[in-house]
Coordinates of C-alpha atoms in Angstrom, one line a residue:
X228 CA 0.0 0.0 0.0
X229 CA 1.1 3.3 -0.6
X230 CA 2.5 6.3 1.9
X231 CA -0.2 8.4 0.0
X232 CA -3.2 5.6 0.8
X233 CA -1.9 5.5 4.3
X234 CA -2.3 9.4 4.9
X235 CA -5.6 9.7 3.0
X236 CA -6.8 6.4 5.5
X237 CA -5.8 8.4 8.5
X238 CA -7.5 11.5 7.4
X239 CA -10.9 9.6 6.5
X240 CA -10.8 8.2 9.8
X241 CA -10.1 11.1 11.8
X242 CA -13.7 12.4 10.0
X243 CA -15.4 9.3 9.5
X244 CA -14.4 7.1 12.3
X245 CA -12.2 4.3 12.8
X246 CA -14.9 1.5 12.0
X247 CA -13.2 -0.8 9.0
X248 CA -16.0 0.1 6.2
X249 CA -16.6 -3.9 4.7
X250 CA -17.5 -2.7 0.7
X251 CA -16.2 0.1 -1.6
X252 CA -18.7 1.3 -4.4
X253 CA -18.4 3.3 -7.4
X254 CA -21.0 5.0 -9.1
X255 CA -21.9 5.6 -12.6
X256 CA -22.9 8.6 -14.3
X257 CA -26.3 9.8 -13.2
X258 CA -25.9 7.2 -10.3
X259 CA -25.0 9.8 -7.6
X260 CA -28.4 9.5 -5.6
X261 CA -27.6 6.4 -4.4
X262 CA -24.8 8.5 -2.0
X263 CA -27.4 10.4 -0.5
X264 CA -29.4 7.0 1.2
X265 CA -26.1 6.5 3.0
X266 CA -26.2 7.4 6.8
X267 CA -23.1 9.1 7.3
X268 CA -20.3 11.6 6.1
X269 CA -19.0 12.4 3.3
X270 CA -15.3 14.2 2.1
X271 CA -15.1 15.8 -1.3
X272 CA -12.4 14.6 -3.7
X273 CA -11.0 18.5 -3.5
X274 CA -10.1 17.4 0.2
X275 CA -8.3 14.0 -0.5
X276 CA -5.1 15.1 -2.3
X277 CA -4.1 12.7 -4.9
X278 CA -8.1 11.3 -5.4
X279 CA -9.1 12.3 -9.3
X280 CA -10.8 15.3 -10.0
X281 CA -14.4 13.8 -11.9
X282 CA -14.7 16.1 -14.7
X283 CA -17.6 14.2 -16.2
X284 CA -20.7 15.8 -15.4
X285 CA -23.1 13.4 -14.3
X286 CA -20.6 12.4 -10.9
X287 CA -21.0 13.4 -8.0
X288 CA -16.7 14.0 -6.4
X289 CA -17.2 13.0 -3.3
X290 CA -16.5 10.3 -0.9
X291 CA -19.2 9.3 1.5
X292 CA -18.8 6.8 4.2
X293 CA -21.4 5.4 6.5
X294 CA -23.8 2.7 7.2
X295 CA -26.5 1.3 4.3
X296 CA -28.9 -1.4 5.3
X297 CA -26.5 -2.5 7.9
X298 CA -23.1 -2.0 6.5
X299 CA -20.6 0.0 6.7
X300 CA -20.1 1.2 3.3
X301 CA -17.7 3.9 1.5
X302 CA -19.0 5.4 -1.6
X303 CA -17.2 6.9 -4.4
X304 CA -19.3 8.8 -6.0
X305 CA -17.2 9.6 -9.2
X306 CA -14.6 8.2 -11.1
X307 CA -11.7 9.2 -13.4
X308 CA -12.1 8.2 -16.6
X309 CA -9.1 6.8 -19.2
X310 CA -10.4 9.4 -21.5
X311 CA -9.8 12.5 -19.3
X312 CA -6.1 12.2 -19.2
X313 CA -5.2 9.0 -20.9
X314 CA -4.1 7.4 -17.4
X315 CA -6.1 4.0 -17.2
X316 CA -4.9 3.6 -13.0
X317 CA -6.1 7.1 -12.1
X318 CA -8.4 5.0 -9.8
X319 CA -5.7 3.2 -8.2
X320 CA -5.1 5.2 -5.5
X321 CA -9.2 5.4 -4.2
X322 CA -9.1 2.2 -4.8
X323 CA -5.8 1.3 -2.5
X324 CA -7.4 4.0 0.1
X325 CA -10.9 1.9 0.0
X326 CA -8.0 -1.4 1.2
X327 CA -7.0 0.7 3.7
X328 CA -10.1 1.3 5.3
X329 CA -10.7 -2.4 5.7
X330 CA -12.7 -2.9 2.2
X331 CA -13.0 -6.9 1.6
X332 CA -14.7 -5.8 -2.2
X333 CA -16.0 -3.4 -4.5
X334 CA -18.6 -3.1 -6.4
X335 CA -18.4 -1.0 -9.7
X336 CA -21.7 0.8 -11.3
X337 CA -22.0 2.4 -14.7
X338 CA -24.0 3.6 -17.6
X339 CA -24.1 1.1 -20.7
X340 CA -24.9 0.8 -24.3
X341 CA -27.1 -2.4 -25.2
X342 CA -25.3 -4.6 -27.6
X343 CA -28.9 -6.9 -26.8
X344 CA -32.0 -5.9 -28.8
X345 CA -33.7 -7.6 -25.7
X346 CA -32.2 -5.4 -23.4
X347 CA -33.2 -2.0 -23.3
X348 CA -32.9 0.9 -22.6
X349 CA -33.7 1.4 -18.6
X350 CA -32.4 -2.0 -17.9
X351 CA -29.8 -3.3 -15.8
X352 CA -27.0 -5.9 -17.0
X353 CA -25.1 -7.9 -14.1
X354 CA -21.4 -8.6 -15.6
X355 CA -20.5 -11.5 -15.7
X356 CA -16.8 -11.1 -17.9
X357 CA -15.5 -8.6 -19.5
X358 CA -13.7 -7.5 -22.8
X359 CA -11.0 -5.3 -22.9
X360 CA -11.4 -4.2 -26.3
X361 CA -9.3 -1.2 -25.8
X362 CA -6.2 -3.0 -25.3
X363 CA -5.0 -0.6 -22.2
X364 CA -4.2 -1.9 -18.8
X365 CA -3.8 0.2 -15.4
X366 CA -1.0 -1.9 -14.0
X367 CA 1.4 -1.4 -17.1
X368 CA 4.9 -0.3 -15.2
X369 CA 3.6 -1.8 -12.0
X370 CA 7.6 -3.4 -11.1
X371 CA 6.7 -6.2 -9.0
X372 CA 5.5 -9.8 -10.3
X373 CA 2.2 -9.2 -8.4
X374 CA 1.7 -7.3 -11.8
X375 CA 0.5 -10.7 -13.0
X376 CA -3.1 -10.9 -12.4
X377 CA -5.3 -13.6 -12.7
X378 CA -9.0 -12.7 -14.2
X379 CA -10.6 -16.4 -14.9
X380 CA -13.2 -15.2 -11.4
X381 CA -12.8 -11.4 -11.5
X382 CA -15.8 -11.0 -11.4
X383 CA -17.0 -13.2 -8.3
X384 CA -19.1 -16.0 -8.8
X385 CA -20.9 -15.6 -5.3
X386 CA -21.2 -12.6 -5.2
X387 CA -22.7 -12.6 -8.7
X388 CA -25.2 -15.0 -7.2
X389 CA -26.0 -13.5 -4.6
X390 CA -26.7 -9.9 -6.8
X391 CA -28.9 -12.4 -8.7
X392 CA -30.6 -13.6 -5.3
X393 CA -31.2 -10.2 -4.6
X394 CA -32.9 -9.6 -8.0
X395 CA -34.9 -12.6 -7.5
X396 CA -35.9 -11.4 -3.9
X397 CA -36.9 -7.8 -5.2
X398 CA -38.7 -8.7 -8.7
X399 CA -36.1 -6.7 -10.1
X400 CA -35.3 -8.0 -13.5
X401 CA -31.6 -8.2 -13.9
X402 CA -29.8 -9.0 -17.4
X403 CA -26.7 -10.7 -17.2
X404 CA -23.9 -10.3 -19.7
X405 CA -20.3 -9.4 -21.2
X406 CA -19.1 -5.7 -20.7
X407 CA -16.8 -4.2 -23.1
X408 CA -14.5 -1.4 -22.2
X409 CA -14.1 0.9 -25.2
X410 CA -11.7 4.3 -24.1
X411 CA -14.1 6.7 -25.4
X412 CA -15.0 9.3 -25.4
X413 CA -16.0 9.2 -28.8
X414 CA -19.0 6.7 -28.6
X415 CA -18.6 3.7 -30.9
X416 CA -19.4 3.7 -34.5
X417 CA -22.1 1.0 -36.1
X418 CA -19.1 -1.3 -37.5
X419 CA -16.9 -1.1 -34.0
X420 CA -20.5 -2.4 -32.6
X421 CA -20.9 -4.9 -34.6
X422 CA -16.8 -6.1 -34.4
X423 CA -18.4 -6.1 -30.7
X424 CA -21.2 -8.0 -31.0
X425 CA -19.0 -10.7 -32.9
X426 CA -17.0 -10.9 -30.1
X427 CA -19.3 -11.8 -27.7
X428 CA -20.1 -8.5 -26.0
X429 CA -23.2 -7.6 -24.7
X430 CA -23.2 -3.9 -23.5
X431 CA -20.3 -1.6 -23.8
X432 CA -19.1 1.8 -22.1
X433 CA -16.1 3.7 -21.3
X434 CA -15.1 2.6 -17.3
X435 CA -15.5 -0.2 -15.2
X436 CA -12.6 -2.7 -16.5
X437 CA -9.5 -0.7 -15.0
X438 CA -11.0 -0.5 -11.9
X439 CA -11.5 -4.4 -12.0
X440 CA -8.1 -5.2 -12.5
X441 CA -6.6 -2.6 -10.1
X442 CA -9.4 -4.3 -7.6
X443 CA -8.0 -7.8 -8.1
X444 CA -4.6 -6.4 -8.0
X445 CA -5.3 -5.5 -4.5
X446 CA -6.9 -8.1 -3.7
X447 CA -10.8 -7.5 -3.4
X448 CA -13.5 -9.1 -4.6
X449 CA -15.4 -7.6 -7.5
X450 CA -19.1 -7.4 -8.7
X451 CA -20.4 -4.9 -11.3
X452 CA -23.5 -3.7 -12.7
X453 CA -24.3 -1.7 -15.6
X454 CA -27.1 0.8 -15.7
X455 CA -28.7 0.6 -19.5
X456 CA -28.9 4.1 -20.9
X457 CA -29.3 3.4 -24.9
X458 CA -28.9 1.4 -27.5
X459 CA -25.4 0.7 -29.0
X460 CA -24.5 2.8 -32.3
X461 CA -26.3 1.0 -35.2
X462 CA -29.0 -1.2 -33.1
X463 CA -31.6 1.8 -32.6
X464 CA -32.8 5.3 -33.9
X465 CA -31.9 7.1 -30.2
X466 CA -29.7 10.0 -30.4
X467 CA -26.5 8.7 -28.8
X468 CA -25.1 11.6 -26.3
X469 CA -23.9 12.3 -22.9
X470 CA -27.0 14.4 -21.7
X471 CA -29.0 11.4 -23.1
X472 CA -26.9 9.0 -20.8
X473 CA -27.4 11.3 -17.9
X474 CA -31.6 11.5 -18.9
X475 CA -31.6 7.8 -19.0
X476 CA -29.4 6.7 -16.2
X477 CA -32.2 7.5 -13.6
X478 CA -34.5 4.5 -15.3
X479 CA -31.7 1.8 -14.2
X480 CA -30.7 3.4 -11.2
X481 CA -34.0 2.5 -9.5
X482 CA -33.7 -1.2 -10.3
X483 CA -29.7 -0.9 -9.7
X484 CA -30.7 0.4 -6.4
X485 CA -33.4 -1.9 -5.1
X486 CA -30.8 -5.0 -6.0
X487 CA -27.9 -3.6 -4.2
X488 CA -29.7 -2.7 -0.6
X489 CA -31.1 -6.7 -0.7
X490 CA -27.5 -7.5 -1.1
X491 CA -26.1 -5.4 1.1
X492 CA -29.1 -6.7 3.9
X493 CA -28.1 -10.5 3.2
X494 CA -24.0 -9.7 3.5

């Protein structure tokens, strides 16, 4: 672990507490509200040298810690995206702070584009792998051999099931499927869709996969769930934008939600 995650753990817990938080969660664009159910504090990234700035609007930059249907939970309510400054680990130190503070997991939200006519938008997709179509990987020039990370389970098979048992319990419906990580933040054209689609993707967006690797670098569990906010390039007539992400996000966010307070009540 770093000095910097050290002094940014001791910080937090002078303001939050000293109570190990048990899971780390990043949110999506439009996802923010989800922050606001916590019962507890929260630090903005301008306060935690060394955390990204979020310069996506849509995130909320700010780290709230507190308790959610009985656990102690520490929200990121932003990320930084690859595309901001071309740095695919700028989450690596949030994510070696969340360690710190006694996180055994994380689990990642975003917005998505359907690559699945029969999933919409205003769905949400449980990932169950992942695609790294752009090629990029946060721990290029990490020096030690820990550098060599397995991903057959990154993303973990219990806790998949038990996002799934949470569904179940909620009548929630929940997709399940392959996540591609494109760099944006040009969205995709209709033939890098299709290449996609070939591939075995099933939704696609611009985050989520760096933070999995720097996640099972570190040694947390992972889950991740993907808030449906249009169709992929080529698969609908919807005007494919940012604001139209942010419009959408809301619709997915309520199912994305109801499933993670059930899970969080049966941890």
């Amino acid at each position: 672990m770093s000095r910097d995650a050290d002094d940014l753990t001791r910080f937090i817990r002078d303001r939050a507490g000293d109570a190990p938080v048990r899971i780390g969660l990043i949110l999506g664009s439009g996802l923010g509200h989800v922050a606001d159910a916590v019962d507890g504090i929260s630090i903005d990234y301008k306060d935690l040298p060394g955390f990204p700035y979020a310069g996506v609007s849509g995130h909320s930059p700010k780290l709230t810690i507190g308790e959610l249907e009985g656990q102690r939970i520490a929200v990121l309510g932003g990320r930084a995206h690859y595309y901001e400054a071309g740095d695919p680990a700028a989450m690596r130190l949030p994510l070696e702070t969340l360690k710190a503070l006694g996180a055994e997991g994380l689990i990642a939200t975003n917005a998505a584009g359907s690559l699945d006519p029969k999933m919409p938008t205003g769905s949400a997709m449980l990932l169950t792998d992942h695609i790294n179509f752009s090629g990029l990987n946060p721990l290029i020039g990490e020096p030690t051999d820990a550098r060599f990370v397995p991903m057959t389970d990154a993303h973990d098979p219990d806790w998949r099931a038990a996002l799934v048992a949470a569904a179940e319990a909620t009548s929630t419906p929940l997709h399940q499927g392959v996540y591609a990580w494109y760099s944006g933040p040009s969205f995709e054209t209709p033939a890098e869709i299709r290449a996609i689609r070939m591939l075995g993707a099933d939704a696609v967006g611009m985050s989520t996969v760096p933070e999995i690797i720097l996640a099972r670098f570190l040694g947390l569990r992972v889950a991740a769930i993907s808030a449906i906010t249009n169709m992929a390039a080529g698969m609908s007539d919807e005007q494919i934008g940012h604001a139209h992400t942010k419009e959408m996000a809301p619709l997915g966010a309520a199912k994305l939600e109801a499933i993670l307070r059930n899970f969080l009540a049966r941890l």
